[in-house]
Backbone atoms as SQL, in Angstrom:
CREATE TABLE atoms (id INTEGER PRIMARY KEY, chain TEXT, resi INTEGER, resn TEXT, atom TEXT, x REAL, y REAL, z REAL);
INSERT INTO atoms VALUES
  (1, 'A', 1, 'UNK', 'N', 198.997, 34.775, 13.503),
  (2, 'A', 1, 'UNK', 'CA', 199.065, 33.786, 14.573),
  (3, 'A', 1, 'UNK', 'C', 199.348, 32.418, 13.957),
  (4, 'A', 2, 'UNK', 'N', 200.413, 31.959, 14.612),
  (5, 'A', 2, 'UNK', 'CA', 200.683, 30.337, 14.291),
  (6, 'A', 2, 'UNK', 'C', 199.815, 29.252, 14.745),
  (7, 'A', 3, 'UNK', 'N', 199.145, 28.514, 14.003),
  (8, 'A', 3, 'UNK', 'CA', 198.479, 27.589, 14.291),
  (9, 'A', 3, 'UNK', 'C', 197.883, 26.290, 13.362),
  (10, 'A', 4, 'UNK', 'N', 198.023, 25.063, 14.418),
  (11, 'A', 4, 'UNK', 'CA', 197.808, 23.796, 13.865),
  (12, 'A', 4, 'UNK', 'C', 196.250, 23.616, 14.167),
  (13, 'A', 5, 'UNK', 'N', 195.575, 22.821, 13.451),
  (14, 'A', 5, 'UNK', 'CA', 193.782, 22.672, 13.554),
  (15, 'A', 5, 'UNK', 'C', 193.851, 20.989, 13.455),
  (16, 'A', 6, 'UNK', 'N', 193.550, 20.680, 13.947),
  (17, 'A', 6, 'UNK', 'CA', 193.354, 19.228, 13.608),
  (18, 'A', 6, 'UNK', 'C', 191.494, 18.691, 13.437),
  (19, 'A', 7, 'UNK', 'N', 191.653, 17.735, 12.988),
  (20, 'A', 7, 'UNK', 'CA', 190.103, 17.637, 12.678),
  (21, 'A', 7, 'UNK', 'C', 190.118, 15.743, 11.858),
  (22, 'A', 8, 'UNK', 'N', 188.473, 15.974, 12.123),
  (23, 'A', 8, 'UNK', 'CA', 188.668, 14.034, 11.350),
  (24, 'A', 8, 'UNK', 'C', 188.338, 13.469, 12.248),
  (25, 'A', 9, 'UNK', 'N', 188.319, 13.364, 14.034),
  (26, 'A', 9, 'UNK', 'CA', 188.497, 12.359, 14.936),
  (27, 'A', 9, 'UNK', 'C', 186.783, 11.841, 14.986),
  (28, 'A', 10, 'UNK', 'N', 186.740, 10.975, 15.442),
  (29, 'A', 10, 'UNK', 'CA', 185.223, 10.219, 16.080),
  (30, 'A', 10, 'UNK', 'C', 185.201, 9.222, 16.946),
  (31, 'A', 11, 'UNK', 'N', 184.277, 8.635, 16.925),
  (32, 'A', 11, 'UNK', 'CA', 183.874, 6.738, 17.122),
  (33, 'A', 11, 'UNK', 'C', 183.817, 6.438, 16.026),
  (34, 'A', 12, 'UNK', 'N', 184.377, 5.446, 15.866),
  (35, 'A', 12, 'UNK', 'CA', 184.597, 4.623, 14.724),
  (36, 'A', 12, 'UNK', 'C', 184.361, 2.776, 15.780),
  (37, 'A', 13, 'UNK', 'N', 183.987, 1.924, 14.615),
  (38, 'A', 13, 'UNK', 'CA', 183.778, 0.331, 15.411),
  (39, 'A', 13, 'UNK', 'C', 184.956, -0.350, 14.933),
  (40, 'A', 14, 'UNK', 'N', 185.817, -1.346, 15.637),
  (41, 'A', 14, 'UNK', 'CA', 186.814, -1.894, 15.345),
  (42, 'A', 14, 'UNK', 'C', 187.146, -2.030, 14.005),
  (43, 'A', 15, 'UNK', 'N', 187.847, -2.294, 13.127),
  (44, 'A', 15, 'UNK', 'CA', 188.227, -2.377, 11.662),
  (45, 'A', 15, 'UNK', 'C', 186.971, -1.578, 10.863),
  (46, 'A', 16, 'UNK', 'N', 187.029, -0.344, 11.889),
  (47, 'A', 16, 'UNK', 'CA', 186.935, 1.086, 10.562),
  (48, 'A', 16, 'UNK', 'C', 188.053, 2.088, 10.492),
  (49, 'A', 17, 'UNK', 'N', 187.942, 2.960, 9.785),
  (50, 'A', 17, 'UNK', 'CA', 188.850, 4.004, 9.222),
  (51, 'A', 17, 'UNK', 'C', 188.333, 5.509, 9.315),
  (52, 'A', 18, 'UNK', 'N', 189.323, 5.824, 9.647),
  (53, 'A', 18, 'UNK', 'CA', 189.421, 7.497, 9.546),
  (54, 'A', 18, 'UNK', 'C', 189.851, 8.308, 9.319),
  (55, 'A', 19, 'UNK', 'N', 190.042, 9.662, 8.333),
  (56, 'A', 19, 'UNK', 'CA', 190.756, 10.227, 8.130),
  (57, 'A', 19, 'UNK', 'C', 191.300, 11.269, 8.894),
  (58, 'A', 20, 'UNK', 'N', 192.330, 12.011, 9.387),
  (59, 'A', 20, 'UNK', 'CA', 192.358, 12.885, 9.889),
  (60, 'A', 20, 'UNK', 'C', 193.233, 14.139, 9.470),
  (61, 'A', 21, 'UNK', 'N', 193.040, 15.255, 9.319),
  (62, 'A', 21, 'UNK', 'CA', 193.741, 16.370, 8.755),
  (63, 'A', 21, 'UNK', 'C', 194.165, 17.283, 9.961),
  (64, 'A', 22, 'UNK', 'N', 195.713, 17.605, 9.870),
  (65, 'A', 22, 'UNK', 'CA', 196.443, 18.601, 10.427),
  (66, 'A', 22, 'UNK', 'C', 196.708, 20.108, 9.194),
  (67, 'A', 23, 'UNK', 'N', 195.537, 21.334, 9.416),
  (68, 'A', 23, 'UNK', 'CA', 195.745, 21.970, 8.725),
  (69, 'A', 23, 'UNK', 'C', 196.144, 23.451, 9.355),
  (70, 'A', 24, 'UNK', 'N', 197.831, 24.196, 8.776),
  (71, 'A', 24, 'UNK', 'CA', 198.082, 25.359, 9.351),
  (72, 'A', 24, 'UNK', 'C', 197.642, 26.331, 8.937),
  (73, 'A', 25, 'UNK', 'N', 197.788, 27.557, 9.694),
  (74, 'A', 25, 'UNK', 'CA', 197.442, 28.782, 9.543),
  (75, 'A', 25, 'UNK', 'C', 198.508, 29.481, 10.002),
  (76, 'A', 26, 'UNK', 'N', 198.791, 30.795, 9.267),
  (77, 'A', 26, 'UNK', 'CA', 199.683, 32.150, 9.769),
  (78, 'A', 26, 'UNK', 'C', 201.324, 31.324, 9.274),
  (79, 'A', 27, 'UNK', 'N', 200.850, 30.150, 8.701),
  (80, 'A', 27, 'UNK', 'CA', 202.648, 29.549, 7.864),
  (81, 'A', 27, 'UNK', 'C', 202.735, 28.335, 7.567),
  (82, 'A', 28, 'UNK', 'N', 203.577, 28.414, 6.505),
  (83, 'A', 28, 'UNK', 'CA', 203.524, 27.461, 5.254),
  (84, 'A', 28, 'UNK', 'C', 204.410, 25.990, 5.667),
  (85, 'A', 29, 'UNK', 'N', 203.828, 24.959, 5.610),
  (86, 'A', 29, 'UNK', 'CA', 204.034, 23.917, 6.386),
  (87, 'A', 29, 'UNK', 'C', 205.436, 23.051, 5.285),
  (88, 'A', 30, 'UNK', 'N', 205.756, 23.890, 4.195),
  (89, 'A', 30, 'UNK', 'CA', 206.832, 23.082, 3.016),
  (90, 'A', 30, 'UNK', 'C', 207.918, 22.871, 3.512),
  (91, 'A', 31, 'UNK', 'N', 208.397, 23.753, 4.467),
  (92, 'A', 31, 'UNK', 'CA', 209.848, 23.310, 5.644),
  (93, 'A', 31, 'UNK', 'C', 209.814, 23.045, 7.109),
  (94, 'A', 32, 'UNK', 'N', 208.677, 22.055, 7.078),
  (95, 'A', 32, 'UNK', 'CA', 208.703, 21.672, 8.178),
  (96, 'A', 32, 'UNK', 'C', 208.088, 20.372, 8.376),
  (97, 'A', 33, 'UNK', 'N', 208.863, 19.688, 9.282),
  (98, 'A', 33, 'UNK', 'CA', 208.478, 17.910, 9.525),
  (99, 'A', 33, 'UNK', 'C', 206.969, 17.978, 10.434),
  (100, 'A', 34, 'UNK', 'N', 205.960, 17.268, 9.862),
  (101, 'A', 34, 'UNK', 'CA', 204.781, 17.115, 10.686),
  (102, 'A', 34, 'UNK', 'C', 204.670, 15.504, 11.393),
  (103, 'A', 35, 'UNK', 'N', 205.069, 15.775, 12.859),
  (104, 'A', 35, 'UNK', 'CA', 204.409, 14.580, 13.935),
  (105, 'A', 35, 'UNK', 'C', 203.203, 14.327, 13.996),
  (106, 'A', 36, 'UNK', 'N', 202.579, 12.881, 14.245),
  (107, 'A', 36, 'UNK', 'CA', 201.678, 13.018, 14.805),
  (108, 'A', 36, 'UNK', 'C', 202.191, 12.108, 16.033),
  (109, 'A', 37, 'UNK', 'N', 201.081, 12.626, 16.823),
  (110, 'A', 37, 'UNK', 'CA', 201.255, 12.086, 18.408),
  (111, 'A', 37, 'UNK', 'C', 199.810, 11.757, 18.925),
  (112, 'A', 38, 'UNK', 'N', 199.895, 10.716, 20.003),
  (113, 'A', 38, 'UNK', 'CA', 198.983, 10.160, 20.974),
  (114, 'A', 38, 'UNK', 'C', 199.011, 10.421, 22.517),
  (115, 'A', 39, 'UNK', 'N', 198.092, 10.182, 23.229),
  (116, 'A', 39, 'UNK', 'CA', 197.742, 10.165, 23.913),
  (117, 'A', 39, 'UNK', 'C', 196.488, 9.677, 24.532),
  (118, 'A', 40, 'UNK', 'N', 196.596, 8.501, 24.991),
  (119, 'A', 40, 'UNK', 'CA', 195.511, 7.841, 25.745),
  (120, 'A', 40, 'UNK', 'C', 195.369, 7.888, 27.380),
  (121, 'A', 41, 'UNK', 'N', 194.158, 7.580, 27.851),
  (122, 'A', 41, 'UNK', 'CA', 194.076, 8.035, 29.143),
  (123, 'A', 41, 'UNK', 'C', 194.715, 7.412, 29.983),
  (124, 'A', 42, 'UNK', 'N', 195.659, 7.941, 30.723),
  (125, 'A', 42, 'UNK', 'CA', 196.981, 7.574, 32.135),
  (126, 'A', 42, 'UNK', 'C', 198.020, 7.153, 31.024),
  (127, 'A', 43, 'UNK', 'N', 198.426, 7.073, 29.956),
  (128, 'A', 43, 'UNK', 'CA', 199.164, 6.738, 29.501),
  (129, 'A', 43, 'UNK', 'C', 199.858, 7.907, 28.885),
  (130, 'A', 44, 'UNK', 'N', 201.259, 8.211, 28.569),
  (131, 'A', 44, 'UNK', 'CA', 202.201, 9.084, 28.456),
  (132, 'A', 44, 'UNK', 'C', 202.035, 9.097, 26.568),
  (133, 'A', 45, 'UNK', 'N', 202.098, 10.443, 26.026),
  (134, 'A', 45, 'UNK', 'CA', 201.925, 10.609, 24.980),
  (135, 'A', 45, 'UNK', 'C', 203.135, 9.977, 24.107),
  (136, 'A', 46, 'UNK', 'N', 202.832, 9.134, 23.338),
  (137, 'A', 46, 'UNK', 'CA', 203.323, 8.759, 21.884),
  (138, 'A', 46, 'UNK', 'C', 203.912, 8.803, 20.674),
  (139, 'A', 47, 'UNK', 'N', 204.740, 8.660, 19.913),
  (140, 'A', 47, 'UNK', 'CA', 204.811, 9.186, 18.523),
  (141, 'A', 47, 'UNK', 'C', 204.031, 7.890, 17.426),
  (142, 'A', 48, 'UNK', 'N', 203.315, 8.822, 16.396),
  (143, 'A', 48, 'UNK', 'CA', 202.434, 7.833, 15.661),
  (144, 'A', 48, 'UNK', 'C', 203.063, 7.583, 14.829),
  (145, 'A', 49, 'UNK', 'N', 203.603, 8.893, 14.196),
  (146, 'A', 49, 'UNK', 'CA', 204.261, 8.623, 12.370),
  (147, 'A', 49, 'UNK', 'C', 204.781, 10.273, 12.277),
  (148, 'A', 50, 'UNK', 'N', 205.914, 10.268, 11.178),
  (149, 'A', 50, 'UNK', 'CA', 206.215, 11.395, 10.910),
  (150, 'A', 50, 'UNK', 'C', 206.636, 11.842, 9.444),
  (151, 'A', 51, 'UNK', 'N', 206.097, 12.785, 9.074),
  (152, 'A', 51, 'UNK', 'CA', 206.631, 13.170, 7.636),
  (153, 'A', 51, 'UNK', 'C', 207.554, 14.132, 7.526),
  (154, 'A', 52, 'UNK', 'N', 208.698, 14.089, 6.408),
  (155, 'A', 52, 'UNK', 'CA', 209.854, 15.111, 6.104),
  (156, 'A', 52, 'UNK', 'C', 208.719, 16.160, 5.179),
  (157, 'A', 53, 'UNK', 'N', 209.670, 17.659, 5.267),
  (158, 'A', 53, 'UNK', 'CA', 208.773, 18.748, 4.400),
  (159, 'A', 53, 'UNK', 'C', 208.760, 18.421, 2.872),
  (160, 'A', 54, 'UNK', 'N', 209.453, 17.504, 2.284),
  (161, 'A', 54, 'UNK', 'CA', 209.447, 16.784, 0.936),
  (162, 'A', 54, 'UNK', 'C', 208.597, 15.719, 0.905),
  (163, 'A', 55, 'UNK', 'N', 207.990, 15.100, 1.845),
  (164, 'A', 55, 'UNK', 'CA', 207.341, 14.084, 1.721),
  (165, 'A', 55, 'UNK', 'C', 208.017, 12.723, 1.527),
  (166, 'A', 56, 'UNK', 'N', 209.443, 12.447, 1.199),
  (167, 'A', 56, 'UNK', 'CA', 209.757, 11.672, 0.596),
  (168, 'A', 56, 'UNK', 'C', 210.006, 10.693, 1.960),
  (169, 'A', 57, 'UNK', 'N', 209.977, 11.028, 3.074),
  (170, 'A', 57, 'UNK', 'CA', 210.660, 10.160, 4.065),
  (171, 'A', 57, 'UNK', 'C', 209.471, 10.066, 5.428),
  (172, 'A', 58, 'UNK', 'N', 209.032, 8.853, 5.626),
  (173, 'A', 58, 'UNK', 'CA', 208.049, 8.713, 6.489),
  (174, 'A', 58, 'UNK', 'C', 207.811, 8.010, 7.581),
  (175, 'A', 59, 'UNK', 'N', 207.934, 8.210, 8.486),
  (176, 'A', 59, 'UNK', 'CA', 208.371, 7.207, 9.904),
  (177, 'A', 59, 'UNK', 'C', 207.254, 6.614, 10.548),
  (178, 'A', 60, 'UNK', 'N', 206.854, 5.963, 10.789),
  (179, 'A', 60, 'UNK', 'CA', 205.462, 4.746, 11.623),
  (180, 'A', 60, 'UNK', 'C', 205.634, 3.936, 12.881),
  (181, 'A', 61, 'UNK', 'N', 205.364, 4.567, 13.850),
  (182, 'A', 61, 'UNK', 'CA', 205.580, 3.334, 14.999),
  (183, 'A', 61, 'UNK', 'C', 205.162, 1.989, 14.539),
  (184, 'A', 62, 'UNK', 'N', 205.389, 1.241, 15.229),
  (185, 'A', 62, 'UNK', 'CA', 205.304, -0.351, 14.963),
  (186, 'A', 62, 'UNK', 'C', 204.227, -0.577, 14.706),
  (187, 'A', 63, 'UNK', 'N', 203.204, -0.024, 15.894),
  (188, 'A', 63, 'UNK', 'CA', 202.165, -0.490, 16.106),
  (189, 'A', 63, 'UNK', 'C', 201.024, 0.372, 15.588),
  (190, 'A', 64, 'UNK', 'N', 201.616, 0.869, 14.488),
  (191, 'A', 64, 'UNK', 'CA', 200.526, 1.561, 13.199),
  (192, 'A', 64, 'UNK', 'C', 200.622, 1.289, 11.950),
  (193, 'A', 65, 'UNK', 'N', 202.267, 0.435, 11.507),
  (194, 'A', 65, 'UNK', 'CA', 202.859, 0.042, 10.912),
  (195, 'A', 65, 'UNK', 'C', 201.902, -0.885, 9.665),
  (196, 'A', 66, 'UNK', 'N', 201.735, -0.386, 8.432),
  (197, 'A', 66, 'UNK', 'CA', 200.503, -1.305, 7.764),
  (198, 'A', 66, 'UNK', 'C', 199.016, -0.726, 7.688),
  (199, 'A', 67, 'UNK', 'N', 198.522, 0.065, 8.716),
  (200, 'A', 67, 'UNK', 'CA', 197.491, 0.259, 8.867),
  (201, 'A', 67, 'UNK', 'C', 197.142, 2.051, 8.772),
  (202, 'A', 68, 'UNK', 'N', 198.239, 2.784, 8.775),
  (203, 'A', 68, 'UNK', 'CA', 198.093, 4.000, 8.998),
  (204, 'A', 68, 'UNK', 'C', 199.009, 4.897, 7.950),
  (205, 'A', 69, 'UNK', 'N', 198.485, 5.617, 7.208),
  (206, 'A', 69, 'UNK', 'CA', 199.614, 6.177, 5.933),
  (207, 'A', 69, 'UNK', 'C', 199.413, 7.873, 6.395),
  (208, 'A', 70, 'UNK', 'N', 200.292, 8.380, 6.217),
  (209, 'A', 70, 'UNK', 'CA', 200.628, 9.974, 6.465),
  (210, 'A', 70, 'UNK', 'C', 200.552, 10.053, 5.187),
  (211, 'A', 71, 'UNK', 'N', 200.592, 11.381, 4.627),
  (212, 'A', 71, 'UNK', 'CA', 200.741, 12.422, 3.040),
  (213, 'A', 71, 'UNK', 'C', 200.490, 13.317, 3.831),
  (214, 'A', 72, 'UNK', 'N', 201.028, 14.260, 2.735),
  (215, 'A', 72, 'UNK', 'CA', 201.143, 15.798, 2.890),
  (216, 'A', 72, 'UNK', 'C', 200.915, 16.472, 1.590),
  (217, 'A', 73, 'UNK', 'N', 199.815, 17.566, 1.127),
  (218, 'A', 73, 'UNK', 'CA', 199.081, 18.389, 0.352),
  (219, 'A', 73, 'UNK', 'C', 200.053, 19.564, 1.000),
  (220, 'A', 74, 'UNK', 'N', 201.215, 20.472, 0.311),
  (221, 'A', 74, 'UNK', 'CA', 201.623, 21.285, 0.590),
  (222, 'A', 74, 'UNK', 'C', 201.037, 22.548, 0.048),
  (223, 'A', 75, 'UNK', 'N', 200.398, 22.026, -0.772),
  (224, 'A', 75, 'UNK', 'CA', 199.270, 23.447, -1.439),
  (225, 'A', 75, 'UNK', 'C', 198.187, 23.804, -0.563),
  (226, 'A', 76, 'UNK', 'N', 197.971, 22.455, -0.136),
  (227, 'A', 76, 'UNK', 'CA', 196.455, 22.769, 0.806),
  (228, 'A', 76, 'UNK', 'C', 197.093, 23.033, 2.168),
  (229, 'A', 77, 'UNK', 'N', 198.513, 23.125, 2.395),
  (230, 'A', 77, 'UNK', 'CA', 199.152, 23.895, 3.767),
  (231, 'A', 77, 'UNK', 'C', 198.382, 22.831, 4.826),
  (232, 'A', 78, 'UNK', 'N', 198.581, 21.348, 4.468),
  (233, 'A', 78, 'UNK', 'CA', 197.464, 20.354, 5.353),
  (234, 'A', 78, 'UNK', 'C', 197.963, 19.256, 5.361),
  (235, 'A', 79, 'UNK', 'N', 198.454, 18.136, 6.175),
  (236, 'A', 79, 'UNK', 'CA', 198.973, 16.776, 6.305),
  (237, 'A', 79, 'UNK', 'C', 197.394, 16.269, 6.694),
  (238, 'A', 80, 'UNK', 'N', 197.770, 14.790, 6.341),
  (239, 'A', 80, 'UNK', 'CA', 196.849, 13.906, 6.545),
  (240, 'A', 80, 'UNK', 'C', 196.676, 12.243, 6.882),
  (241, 'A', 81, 'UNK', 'N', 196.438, 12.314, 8.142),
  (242, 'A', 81, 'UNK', 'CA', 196.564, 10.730, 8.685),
  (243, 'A', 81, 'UNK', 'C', 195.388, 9.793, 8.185),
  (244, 'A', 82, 'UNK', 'N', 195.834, 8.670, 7.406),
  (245, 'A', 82, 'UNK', 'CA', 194.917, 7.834, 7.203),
  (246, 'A', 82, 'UNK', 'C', 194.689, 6.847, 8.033),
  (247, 'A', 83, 'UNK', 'N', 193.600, 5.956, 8.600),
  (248, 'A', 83, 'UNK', 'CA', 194.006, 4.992, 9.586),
  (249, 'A', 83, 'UNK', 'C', 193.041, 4.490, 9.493),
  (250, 'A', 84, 'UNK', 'N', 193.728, 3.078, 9.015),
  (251, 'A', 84, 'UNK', 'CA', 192.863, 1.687, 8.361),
  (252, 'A', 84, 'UNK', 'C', 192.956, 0.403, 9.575),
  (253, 'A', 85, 'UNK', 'N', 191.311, 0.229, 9.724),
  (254, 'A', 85, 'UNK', 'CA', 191.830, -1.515, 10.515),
  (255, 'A', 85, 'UNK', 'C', 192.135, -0.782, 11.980),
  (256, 'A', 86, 'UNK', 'N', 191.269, 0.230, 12.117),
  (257, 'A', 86, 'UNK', 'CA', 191.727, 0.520, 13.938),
  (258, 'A', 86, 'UNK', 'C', 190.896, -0.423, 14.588),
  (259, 'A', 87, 'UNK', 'N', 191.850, -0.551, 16.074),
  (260, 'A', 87, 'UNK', 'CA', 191.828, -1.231, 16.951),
  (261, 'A', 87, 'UNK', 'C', 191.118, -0.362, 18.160),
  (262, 'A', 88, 'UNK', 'N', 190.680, -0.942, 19.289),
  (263, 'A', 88, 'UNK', 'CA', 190.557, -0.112, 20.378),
  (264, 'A', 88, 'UNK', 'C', 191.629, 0.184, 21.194),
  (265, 'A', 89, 'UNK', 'N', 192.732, -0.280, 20.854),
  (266, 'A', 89, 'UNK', 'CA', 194.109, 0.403, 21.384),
  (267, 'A', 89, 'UNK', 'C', 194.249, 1.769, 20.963),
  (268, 'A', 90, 'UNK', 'N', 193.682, 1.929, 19.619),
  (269, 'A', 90, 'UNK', 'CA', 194.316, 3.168, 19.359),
  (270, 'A', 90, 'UNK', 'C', 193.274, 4.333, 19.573),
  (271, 'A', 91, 'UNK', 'N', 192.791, 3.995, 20.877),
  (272, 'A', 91, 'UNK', 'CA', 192.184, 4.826, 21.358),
  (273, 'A', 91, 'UNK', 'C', 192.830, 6.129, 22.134),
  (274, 'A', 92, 'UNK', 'N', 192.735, 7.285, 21.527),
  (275, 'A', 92, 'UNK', 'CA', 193.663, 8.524, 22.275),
  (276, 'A', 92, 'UNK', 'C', 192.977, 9.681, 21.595),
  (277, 'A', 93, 'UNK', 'N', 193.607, 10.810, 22.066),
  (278, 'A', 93, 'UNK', 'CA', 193.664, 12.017, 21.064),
  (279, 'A', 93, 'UNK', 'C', 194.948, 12.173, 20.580),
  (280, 'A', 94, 'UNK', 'N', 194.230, 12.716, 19.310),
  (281, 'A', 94, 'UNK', 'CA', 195.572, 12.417, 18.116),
  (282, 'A', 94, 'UNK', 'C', 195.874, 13.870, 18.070),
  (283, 'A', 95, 'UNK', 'N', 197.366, 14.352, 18.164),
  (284, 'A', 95, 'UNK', 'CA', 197.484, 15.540, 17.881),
  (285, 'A', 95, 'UNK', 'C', 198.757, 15.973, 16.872),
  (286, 'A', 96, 'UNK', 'N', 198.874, 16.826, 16.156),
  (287, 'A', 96, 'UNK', 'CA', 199.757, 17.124, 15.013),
  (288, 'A', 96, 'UNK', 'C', 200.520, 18.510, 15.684),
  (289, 'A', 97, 'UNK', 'N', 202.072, 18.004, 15.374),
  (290, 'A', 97, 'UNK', 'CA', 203.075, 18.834, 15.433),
  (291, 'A', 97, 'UNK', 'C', 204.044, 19.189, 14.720),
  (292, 'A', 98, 'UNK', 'N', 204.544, 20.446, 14.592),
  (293, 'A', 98, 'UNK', 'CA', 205.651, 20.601, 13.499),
  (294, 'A', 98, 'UNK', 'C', 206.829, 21.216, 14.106),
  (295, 'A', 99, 'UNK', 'N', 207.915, 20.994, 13.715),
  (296, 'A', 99, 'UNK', 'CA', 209.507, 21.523, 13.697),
  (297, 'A', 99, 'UNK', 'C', 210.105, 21.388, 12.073),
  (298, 'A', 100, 'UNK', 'N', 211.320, 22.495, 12.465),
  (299, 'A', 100, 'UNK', 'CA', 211.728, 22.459, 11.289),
  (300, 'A', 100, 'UNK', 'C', 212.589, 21.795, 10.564),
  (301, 'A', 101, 'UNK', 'N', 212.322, 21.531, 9.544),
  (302, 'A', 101, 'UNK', 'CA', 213.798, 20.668, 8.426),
  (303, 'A', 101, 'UNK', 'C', 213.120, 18.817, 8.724),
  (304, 'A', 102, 'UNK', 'N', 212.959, 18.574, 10.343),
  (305, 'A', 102, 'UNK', 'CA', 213.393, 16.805, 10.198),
  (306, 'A', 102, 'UNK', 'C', 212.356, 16.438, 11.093),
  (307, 'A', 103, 'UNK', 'N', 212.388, 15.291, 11.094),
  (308, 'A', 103, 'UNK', 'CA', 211.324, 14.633, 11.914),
  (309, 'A', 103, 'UNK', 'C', 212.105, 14.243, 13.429),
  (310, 'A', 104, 'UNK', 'N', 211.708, 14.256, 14.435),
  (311, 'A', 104, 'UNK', 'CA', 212.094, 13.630, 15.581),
  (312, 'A', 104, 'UNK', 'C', 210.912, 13.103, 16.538),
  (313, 'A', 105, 'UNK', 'N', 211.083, 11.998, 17.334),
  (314, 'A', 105, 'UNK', 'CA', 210.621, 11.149, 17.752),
  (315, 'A', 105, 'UNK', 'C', 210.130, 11.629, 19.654),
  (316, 'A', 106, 'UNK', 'N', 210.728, 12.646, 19.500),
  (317, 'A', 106, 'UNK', 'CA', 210.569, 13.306, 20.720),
  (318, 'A', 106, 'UNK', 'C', 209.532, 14.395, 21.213),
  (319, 'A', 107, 'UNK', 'N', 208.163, 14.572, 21.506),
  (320, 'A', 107, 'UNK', 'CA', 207.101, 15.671, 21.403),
  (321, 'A', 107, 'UNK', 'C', 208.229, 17.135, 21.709),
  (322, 'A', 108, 'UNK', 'N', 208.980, 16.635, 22.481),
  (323, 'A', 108, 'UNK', 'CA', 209.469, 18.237, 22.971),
  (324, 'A', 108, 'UNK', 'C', 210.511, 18.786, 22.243),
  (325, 'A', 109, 'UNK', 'N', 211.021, 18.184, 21.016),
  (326, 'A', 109, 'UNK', 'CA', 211.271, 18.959, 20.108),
  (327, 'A', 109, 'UNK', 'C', 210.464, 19.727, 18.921),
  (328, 'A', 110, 'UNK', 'N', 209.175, 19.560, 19.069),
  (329, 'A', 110, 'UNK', 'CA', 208.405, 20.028, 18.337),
  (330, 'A', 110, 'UNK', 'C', 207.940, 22.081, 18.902),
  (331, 'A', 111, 'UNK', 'N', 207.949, 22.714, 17.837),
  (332, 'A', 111, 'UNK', 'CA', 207.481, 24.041, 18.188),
  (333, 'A', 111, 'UNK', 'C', 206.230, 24.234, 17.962),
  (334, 'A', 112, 'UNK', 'N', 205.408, 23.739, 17.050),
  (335, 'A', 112, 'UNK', 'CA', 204.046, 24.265, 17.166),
  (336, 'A', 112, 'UNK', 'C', 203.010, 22.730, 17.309),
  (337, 'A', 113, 'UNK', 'N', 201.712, 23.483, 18.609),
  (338, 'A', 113, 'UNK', 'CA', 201.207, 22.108, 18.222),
  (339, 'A', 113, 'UNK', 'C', 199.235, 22.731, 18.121),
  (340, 'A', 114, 'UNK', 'N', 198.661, 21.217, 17.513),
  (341, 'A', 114, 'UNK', 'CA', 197.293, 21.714, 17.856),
  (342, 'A', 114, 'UNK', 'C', 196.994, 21.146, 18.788),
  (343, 'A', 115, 'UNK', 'N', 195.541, 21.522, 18.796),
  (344, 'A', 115, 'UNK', 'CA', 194.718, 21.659, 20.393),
  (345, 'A', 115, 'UNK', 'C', 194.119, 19.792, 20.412),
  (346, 'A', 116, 'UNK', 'N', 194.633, 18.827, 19.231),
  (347, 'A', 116, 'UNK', 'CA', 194.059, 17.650, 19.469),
  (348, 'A', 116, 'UNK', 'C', 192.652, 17.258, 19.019),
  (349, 'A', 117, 'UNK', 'N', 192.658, 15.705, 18.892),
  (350, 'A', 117, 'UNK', 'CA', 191.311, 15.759, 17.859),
  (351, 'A', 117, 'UNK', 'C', 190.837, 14.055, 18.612),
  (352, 'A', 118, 'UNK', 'N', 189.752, 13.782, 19.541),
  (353, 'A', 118, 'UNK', 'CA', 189.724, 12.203, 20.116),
  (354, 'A', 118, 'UNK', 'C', 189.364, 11.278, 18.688),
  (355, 'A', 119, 'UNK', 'N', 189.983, 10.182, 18.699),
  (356, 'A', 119, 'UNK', 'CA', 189.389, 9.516, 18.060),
  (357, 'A', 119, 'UNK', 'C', 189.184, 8.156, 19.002),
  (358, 'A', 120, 'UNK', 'N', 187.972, 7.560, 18.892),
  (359, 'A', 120, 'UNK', 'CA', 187.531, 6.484, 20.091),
  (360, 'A', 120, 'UNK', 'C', 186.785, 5.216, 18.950),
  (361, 'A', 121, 'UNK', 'N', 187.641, 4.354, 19.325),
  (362, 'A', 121, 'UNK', 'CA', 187.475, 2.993, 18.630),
  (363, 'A', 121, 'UNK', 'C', 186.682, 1.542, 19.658),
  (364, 'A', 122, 'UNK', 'N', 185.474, 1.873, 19.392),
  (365, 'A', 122, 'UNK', 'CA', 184.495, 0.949, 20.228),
  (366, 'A', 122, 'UNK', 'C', 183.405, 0.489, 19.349),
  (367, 'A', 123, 'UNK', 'N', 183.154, -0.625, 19.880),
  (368, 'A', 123, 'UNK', 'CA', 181.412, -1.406, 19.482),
  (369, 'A', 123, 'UNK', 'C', 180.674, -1.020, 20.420);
């Protein structure tokens, strides 16, 4: 069975950090671009950042731009969102997706996704 796990999310208080891990199962994540995506409440889901299956090429919305670093552990079959200096904007559930070869900016080109992970940024 194909599947994404995501994990890492919480409460966190304004300018803290969190890590979060997208880790697969049933296939090997080395040829394939990992999204991450948002979603906050009434608001239409997001693209956060995206990594190529080489790692070498890494995409950041604006407004994570500085504060949020992707990597990818292809041994540990596991990407990983770092996210420094959150805001209560970036309040959503964060969820990780993959397609193959490239990154795109679009959720519905993505084929596999996980079930989502909240992360909630409050005092």
């Amino acid at each position: 069975q194909l599947q994404l796990v995501e994990s890492g999310g919480g409460l966190v208080q304004p300018g803290g950090s969190l890590r979060l891990s997208c880790a697969a199962s049933g296939f090997t994540l080395d040829s394939y671009a990992i999204g991450w995506f948002r979603q906050a409440p009434g608001k239409e889901r997001e693209g956060v950042s995206c990594i190529r299956p080489s790692g070498g090429s890494i995409n950041y919305a604006n407004s994570v731009k500085g504060r949020f670093t992707l990597s990818r552990d292809n041994a540990k079959n596991t990407v990983f969102l770092r996210m420094n200096s959150l805001k209560p904007e970036d309040t959503a559930i964060y969820y990780c997706a993959a397609r193959r070869n490239s990154c795109s900016g679009y959720s519905y080109e993505y084929d596999y996704w996980g079930q989502g992970t909240q992360v909630t940024v409050s005092s």
